[in-house]
CSV table of C-alpha atoms in Angstrom, one decimal:
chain,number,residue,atom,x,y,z
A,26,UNK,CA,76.3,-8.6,54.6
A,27,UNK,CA,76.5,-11.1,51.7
A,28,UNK,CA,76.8,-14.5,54.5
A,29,UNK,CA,74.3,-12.9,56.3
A,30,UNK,CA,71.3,-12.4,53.4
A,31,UNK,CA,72.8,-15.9,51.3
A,32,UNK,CA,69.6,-17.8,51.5
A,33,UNK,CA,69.7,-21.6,52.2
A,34,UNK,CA,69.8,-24.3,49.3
A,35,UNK,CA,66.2,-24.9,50.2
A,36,UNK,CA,65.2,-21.7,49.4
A,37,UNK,CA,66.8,-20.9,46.7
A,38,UNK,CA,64.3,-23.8,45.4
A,39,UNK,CA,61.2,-22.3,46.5
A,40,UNK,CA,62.4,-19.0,45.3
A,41,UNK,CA,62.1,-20.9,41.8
A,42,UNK,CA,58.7,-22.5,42.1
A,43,UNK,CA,57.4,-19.4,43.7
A,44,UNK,CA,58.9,-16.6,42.3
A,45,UNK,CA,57.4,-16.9,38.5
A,46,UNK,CA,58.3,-13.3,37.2
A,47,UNK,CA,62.0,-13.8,39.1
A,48,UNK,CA,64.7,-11.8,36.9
A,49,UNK,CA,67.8,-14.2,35.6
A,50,UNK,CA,69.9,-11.7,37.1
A,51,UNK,CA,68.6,-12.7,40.4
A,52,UNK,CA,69.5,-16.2,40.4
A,53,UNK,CA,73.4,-15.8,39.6
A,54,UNK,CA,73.2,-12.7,42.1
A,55,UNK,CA,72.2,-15.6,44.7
A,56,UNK,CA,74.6,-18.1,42.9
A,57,UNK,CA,77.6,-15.6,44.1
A,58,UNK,CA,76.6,-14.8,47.6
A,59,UNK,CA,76.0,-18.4,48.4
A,60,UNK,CA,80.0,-19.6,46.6
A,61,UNK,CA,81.3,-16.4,49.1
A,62,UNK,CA,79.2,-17.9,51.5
A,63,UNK,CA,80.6,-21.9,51.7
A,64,UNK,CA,84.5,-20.1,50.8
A,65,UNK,CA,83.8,-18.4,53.9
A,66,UNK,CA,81.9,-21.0,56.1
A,67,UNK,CA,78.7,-21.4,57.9
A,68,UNK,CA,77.1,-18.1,59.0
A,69,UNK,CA,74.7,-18.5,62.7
A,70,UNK,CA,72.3,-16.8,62.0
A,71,UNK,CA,68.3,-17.7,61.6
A,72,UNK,CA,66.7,-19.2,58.9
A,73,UNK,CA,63.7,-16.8,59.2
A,74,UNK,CA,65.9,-13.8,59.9
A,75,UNK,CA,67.6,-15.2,55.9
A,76,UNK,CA,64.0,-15.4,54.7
A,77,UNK,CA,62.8,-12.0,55.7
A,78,UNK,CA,66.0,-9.8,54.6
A,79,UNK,CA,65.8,-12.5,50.8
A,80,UNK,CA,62.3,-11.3,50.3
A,81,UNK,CA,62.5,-7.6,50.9
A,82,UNK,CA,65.6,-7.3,49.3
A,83,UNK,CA,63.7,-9.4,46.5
A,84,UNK,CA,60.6,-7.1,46.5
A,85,UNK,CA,62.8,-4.2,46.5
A,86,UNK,CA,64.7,-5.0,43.4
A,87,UNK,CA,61.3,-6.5,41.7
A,88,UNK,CA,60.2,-2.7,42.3
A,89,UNK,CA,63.2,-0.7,41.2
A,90,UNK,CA,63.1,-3.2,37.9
A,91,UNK,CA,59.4,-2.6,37.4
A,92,UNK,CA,59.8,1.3,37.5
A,93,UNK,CA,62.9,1.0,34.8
A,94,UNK,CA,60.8,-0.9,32.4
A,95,UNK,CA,57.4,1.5,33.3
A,96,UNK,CA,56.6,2.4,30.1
A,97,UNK,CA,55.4,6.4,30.3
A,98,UNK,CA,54.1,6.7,26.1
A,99,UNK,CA,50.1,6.2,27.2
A,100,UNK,CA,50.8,9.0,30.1
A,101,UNK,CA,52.6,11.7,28.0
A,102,UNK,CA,54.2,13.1,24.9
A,103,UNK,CA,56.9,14.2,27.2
A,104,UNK,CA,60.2,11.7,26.1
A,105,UNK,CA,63.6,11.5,28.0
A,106,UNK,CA,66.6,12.8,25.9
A,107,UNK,CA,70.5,12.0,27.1
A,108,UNK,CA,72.8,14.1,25.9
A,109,UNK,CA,76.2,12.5,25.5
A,110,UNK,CA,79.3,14.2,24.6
A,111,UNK,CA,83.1,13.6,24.9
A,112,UNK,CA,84.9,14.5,27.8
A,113,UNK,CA,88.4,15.9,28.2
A,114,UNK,CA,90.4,13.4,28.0
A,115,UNK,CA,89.2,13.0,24.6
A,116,UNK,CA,87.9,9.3,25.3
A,117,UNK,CA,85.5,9.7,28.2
A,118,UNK,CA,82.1,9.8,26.9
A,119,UNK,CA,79.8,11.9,29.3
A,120,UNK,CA,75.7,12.1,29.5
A,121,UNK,CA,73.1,13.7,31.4
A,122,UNK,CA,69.3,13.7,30.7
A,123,UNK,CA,66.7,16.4,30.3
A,124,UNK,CA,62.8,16.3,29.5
A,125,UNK,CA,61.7,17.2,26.2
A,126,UNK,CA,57.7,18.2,25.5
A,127,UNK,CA,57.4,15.9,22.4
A,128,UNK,CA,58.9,12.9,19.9
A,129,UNK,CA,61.3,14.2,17.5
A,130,UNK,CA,63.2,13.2,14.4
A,131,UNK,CA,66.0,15.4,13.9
A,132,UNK,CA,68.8,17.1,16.0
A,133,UNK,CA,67.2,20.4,15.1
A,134,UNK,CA,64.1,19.9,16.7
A,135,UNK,CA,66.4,19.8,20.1
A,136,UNK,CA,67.1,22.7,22.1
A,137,UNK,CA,71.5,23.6,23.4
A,138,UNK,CA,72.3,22.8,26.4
A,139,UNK,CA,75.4,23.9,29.1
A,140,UNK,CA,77.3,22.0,31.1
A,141,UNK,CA,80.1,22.5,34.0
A,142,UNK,CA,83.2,22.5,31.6
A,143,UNK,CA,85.4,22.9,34.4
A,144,UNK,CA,84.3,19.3,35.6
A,145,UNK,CA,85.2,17.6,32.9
A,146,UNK,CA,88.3,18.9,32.4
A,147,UNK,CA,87.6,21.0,29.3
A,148,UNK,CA,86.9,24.6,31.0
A,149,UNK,CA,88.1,27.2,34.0
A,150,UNK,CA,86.1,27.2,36.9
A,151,UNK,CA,85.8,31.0,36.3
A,152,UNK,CA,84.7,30.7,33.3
A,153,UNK,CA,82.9,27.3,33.0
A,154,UNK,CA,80.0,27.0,30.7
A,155,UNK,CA,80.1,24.7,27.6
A,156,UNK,CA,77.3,24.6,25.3
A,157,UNK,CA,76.2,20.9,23.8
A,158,UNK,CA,75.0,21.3,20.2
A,159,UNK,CA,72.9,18.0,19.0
A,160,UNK,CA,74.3,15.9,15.9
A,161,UNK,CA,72.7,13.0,15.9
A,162,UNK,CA,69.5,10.8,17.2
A,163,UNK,CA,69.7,7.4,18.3
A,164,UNK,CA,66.6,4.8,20.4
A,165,UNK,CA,67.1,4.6,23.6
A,166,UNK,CA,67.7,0.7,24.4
A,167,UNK,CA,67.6,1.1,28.3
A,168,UNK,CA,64.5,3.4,28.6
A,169,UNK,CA,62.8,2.3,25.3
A,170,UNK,CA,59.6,3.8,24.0
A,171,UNK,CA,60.2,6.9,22.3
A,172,UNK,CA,63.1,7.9,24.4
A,173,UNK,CA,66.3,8.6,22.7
A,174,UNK,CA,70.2,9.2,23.2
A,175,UNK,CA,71.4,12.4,21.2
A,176,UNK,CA,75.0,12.4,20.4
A,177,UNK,CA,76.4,16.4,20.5
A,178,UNK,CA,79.3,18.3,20.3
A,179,UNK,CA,80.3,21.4,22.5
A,180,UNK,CA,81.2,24.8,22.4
A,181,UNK,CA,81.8,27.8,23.7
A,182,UNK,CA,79.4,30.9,24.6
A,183,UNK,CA,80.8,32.4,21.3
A,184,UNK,CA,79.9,29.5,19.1
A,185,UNK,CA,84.0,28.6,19.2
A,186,UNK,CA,84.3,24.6,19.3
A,187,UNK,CA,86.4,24.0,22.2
A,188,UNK,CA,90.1,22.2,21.7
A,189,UNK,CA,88.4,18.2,22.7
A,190,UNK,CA,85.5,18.9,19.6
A,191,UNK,CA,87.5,17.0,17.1
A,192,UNK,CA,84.2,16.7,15.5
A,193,UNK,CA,83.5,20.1,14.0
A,194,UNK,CA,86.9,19.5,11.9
A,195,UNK,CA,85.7,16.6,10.7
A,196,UNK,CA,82.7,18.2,9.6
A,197,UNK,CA,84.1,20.8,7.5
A,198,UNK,CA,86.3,18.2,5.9
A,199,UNK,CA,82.9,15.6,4.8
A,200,UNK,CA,81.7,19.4,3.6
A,201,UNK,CA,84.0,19.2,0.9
A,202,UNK,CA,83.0,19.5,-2.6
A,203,UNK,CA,85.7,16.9,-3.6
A,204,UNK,CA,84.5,14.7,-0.6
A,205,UNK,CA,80.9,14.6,-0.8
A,206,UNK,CA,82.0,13.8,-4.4
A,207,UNK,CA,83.4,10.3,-3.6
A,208,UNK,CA,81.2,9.6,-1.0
A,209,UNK,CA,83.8,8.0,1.5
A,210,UNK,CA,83.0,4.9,3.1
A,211,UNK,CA,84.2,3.6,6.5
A,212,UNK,CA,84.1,0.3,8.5
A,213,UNK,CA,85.9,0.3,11.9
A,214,UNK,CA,87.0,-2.5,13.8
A,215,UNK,CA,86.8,-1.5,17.2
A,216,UNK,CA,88.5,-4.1,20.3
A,217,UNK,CA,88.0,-3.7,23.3
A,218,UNK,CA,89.2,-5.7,26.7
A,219,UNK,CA,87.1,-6.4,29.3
A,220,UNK,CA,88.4,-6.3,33.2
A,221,UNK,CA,87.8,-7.3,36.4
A,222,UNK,CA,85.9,-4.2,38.7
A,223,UNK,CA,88.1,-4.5,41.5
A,224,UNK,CA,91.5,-5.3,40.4
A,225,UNK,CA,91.8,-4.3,36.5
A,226,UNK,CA,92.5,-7.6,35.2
A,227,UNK,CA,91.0,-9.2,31.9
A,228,UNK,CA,87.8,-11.1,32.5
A,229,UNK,CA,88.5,-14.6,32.7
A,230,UNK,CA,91.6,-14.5,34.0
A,231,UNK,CA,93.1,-16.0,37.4
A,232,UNK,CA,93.5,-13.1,39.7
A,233,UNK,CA,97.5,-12.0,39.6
A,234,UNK,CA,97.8,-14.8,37.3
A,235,UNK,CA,97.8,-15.7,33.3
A,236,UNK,CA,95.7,-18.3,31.3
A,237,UNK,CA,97.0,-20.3,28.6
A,238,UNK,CA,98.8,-19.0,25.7
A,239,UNK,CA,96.7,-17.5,22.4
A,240,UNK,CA,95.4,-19.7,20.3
A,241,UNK,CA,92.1,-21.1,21.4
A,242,UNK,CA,90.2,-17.5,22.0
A,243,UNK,CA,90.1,-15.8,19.1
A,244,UNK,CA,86.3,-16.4,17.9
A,245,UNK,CA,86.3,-19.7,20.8
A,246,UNK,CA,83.0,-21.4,22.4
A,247,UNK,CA,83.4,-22.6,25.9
A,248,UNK,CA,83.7,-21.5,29.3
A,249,UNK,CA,87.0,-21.9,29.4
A,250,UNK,CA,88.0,-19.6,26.1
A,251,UNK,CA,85.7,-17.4,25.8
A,252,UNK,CA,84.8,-14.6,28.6
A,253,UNK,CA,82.1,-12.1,28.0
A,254,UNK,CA,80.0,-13.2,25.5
A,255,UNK,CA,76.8,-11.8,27.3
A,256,UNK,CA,78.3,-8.4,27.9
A,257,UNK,CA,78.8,-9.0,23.5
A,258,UNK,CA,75.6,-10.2,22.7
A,259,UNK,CA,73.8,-7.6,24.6
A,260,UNK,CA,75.4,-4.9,22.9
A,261,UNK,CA,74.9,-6.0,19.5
A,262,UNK,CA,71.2,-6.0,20.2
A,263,UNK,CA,71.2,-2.7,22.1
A,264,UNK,CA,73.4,-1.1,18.4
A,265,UNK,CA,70.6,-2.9,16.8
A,266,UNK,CA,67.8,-1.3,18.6
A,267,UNK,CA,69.5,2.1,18.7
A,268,UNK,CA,70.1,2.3,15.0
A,269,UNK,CA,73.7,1.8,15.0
A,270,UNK,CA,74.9,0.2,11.9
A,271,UNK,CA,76.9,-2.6,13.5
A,272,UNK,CA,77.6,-5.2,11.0
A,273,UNK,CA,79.2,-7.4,13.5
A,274,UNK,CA,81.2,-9.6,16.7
A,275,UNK,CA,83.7,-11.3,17.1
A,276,UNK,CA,86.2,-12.4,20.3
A,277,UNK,CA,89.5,-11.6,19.5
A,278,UNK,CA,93.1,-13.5,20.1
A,279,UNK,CA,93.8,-12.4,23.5
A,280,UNK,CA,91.1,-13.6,26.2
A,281,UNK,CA,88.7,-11.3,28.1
A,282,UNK,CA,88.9,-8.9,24.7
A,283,UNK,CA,86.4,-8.2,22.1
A,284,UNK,CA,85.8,-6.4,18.7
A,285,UNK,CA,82.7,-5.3,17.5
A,286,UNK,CA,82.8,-4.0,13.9
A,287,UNK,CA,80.6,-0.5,12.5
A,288,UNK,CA,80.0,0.3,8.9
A,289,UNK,CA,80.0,0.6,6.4
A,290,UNK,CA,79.1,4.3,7.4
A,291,UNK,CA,79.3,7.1,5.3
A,292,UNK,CA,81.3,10.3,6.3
A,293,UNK,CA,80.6,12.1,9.4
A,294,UNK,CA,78.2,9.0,10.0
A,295,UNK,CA,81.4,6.9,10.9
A,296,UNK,CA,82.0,8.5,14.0
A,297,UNK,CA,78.6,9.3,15.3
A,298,UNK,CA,77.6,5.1,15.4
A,299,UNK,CA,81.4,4.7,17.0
A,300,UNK,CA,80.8,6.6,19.4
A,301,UNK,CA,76.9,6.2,20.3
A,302,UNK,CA,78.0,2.1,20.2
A,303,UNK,CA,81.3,3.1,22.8
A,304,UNK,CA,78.2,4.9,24.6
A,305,UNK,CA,76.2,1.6,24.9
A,306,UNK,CA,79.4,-0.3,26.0
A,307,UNK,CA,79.9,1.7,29.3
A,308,UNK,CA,76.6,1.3,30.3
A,309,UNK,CA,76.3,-2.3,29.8
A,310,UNK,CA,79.5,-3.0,31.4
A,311,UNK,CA,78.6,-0.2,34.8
A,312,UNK,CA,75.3,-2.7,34.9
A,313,UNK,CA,77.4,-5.9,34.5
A,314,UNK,CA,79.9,-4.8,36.9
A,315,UNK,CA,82.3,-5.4,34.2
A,316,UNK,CA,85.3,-2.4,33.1
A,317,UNK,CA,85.6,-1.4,29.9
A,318,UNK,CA,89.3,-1.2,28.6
A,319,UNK,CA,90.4,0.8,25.6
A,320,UNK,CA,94.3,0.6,25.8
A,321,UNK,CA,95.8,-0.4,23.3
A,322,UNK,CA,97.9,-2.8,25.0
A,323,UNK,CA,96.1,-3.7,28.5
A,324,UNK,CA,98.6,-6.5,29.5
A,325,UNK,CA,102.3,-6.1,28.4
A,326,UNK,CA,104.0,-9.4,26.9
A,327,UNK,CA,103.1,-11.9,24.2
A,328,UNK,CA,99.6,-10.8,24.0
A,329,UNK,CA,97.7,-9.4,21.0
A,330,UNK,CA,96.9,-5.1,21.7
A,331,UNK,CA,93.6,-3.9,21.1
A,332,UNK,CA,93.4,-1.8,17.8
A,333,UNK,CA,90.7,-0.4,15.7
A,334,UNK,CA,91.5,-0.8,12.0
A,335,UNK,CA,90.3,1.2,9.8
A,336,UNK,CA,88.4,0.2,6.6
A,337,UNK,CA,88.3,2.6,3.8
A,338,UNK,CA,87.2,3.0,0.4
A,339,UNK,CA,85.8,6.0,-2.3
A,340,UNK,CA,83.7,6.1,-5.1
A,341,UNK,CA,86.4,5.9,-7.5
A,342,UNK,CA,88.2,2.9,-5.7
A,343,UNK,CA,85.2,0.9,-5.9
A,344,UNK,CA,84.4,1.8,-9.3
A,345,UNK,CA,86.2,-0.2,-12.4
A,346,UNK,CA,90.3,0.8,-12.2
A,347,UNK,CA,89.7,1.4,-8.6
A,348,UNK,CA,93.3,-0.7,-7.6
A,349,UNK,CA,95.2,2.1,-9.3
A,350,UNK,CA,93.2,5.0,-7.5
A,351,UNK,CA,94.0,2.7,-4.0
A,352,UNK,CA,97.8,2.6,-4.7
A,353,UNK,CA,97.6,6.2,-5.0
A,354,UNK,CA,95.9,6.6,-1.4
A,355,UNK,CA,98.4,4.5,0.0
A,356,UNK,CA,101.5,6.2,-1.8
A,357,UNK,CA,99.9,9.8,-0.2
A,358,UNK,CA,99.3,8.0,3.4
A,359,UNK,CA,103.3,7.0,3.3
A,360,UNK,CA,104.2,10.6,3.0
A,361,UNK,CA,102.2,11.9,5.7
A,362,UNK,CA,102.5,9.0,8.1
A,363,UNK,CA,104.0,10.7,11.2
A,364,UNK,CA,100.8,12.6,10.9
A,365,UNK,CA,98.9,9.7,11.1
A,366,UNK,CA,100.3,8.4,13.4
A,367,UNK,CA,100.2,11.4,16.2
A,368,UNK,CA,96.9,11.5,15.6
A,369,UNK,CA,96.0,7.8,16.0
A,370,UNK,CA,95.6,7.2,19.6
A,371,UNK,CA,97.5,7.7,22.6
A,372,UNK,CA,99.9,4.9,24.0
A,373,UNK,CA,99.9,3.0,20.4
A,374,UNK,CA,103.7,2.9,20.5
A,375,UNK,CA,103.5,-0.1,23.2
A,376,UNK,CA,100.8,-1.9,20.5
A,377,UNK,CA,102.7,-1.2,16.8
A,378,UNK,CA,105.8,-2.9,17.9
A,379,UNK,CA,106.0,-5.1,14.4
A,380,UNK,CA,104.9,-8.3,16.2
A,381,UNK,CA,101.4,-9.6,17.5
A,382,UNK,CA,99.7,-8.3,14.1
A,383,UNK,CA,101.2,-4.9,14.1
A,384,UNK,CA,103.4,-2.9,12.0
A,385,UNK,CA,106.2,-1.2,13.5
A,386,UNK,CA,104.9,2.5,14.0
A,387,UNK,CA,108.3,3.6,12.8
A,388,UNK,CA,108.0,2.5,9.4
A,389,UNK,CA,105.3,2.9,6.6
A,390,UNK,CA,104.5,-0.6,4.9
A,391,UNK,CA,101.5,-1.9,2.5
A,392,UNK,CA,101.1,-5.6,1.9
A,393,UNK,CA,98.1,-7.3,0.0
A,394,UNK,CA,96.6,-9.6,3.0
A,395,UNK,CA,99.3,-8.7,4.8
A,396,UNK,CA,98.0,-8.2,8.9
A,397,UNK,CA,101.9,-6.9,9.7
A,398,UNK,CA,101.6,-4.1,7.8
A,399,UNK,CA,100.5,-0.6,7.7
A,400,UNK,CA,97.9,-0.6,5.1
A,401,UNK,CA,96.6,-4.1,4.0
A,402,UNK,CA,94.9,-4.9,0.3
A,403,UNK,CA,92.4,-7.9,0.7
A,404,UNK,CA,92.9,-10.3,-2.0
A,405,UNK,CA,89.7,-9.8,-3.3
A,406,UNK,CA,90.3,-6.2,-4.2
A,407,UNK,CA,93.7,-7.3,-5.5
A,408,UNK,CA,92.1,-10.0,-7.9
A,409,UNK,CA,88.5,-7.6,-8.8
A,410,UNK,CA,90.8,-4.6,-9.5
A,411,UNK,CA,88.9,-2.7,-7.3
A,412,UNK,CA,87.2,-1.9,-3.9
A,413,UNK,CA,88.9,-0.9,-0.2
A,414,UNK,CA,91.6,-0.4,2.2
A,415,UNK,CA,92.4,-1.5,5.6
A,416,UNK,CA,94.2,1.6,7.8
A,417,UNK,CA,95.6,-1.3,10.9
A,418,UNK,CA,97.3,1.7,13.0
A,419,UNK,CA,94.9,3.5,14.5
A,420,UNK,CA,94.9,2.2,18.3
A,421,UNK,CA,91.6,0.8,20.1
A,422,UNK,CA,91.4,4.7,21.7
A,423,UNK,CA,91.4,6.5,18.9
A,424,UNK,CA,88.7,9.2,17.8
A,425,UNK,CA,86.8,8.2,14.9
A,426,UNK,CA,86.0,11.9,13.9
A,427,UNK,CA,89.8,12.2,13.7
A,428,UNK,CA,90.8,9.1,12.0
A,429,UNK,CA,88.3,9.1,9.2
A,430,UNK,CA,88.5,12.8,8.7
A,431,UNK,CA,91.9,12.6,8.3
A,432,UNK,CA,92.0,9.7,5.8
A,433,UNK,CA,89.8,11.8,3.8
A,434,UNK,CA,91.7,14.5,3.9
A,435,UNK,CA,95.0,12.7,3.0
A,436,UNK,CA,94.0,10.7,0.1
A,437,UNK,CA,91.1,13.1,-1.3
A,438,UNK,CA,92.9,17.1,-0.7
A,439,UNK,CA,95.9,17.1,0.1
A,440,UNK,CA,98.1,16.6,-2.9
A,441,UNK,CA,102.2,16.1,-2.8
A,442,UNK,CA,104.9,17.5,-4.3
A,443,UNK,CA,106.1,15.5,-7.4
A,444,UNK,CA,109.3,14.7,-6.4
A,445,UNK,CA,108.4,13.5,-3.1
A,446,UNK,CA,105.6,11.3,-4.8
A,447,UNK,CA,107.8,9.9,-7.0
A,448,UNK,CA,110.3,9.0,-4.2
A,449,UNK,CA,107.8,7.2,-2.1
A,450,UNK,CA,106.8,4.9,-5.2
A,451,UNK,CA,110.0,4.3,-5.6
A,452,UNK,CA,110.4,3.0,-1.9
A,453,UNK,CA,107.3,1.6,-1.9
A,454,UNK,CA,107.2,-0.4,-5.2
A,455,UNK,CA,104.1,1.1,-6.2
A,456,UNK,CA,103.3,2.1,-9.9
A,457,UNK,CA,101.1,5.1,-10.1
């Protein structure tokens, strides 16, 4: 089908003069076809026969586009809302859309909704309603105007959270007197690895084959280091437009992968804008034709995994003395680091190894500006006496609500005995 609609070079150029409202898409679409078309060789077929099946499949395209763009605010009050929750494997992100009679401002304003539970993996089919609860509003990037994506949480009938809503823990923890106290602050490094559609290889790369060594990717320019860089770009202006605090991009060591960076965020905040932003990813990679990886170690050997480090601070770290208030965090995250670490993403073992930037997962370590650790101090905070922490275990799959709940939670309420405290700043060379 592709040799058969590949226009000729000639009309590729008249499809540029002529075609003034063409979409860019359109010409690399046509690029393709007509590379699988000389690989393959000449097709006999007419020229006008090319012609007629180029422009209807043109006009048809031009159509579908218009409709996606149509914008429906000068028609109606009516808005589009899509629902997205967390599936059951704990890392899928589901959505579907419904109609809602006017704008709104706040999850409240939005009705429940059910869905097939038993579909997802997260109910019985005897028994399969879920109920999605709305958390949180974000823009809508794809439909625009004053549609919106609504990030929720799910339940049972009874009002139970089922076992995959890590997010009504999370909750109850950023609830906490003593938490809302010292206003936790998060900002989370997320990588991710871009594949292939059709055979799961990183983008960029030669098909059952490897590129050069790292070195030249990590934050590269060129066509030959960097691969992606549109799928990035147009995800930092769709967290932009959606309200996502993204404070940044980057490409990372290994090529074909990617981090974006989210925060700083405040409590429950941290994980809504993760996984609104995750959100955006999938779609722009289903319309790229690109897959979205989150293992933390797509490609086995001497390259980098794919983590998403943890950056963490409270009030009283950031406040004058903070250093000694961090030590203290870091002495109570050594003595419940097993915890941690069960509960920081699945497969992580084959990316903490001790090599590539890791720690090993084994063994609790702290180091000021020290990426081989467990927890790294930036110099800065070392030399101001004050500020944040850098958590570098949790895995690229990890749940946000879970991770930054849980830090909370270890360095704000849980408190140790005194013997095992003192023990673990003995180990740890840590004066508290």
């Amino acid at each position: 089908m592709a040799q058969i609609l590949a226009p000729s070079a000639q009309w590729q150029m008249r499809i540029a003069k002529n075609c003034t409202d063409a979409h860019p898409l359109m010409t690399k679409t046509w690029s393709s076809l007509v590379m699988k078309q000389n690989k393959k060789g000449s097709v006999k077929s007419s020229g006008r026969f090319k012609v007629c099946a180029l422009q209807s499949q043109n006009g048809t395209i031009n159509r579908v586009e218009q409709l996606l763009n149509l914008d429906v605010t000068p028609y109606t009050d009516k808005i589009i809302a899509e629902y997205i929750w967390i599936g059951g494997s704990g890392i899928d992100v589901r959505s579907k859309s419904r109609t809602i009679s006017k704008p709104v401002v706040h999850p409240s304003e939005l009705p429940k909704w059910n869905y097939d539970g038993s579909s997802t993996g997260q109910a019985p089919g005897e028994d399969s309603e879920v109920i999605l609860y709305p958390q949180a509003i974000f823009k809508d990037p794809f439909r625009g105007g004053n549609n919106i994506l609504v990030i929720c949480d799910a339940y049972t009938p009874q009002g139970e959270p089922i076992p995959t809503n890590k997010r009504h823990k999370a909750a109850q923890i950023f609830r906490d007197s003593k938490v809302v106290a010292e206003v936790p602050w998060y900002g989370i490094e997320q990588e991710y690895t871009l594949l292939q559609t059709n055979v799961k290889w990183p983008l960029g790369w030669p098909v059952g084959g490897y590129p050069g060594p790292q070195g030249p990717y990590y934050c590269g320019a060129g066509a030959d280091k960097s691969f992606g860089r549109d799928i990035s770009d147009a995800h930092y202006k769709a967290c932009l437009y959606a309200g996502i605090n993204i404070s940044g991009t980057n490409g990372e060591v290994m090529p074909g992968q990617w981090e974006f960076q989210v925060g700083p965020s405040v409590g429950i905040e941290a994980g809504d804008h993760i996984w609104c932003a995750r959100y955006l990813l999938e779609r722009i990679t289903e319309q790229a034709g690109v897959v979205l990886s989150l293992d933390p170690k797509p490609i086995e050997g001497d390259w980098n995994g794919a983590g998403c480090h943890t950056n963490y601070s409270t009030k009283s770290m950031r406040e004058e003395g903070g250093f000694e208030v961090i030590k203290k965090a870091i002495l109570n995250l050594s003595l419940r680091h097993k915890e941690h670490i069960s509960a920081y993403g699945e497969g992580n073992e084959r990316r903490l190894t001790g090599k590539h930037e890791t720690a090993s997962i084994d063994t609790f370590s702290w180091g000021v500006a020290n990426r081989g650790c467990s927890i790294r101090v930036g110099r800065d905070t070392e030399k101001e006496g004050k500020g944040y922490l850098e958590d570098r275990r949790p895995a690229s799959n990890m749940d946000p609500y879970v991770v930054t709940s849980l830090l909370a939670e270890t360095t704000l309420l849980w408190e140790p005995t005194l013997e095992a405290e003192a023990l673990a700043a003995q180990k740890l060379s840590l004066k508290v």
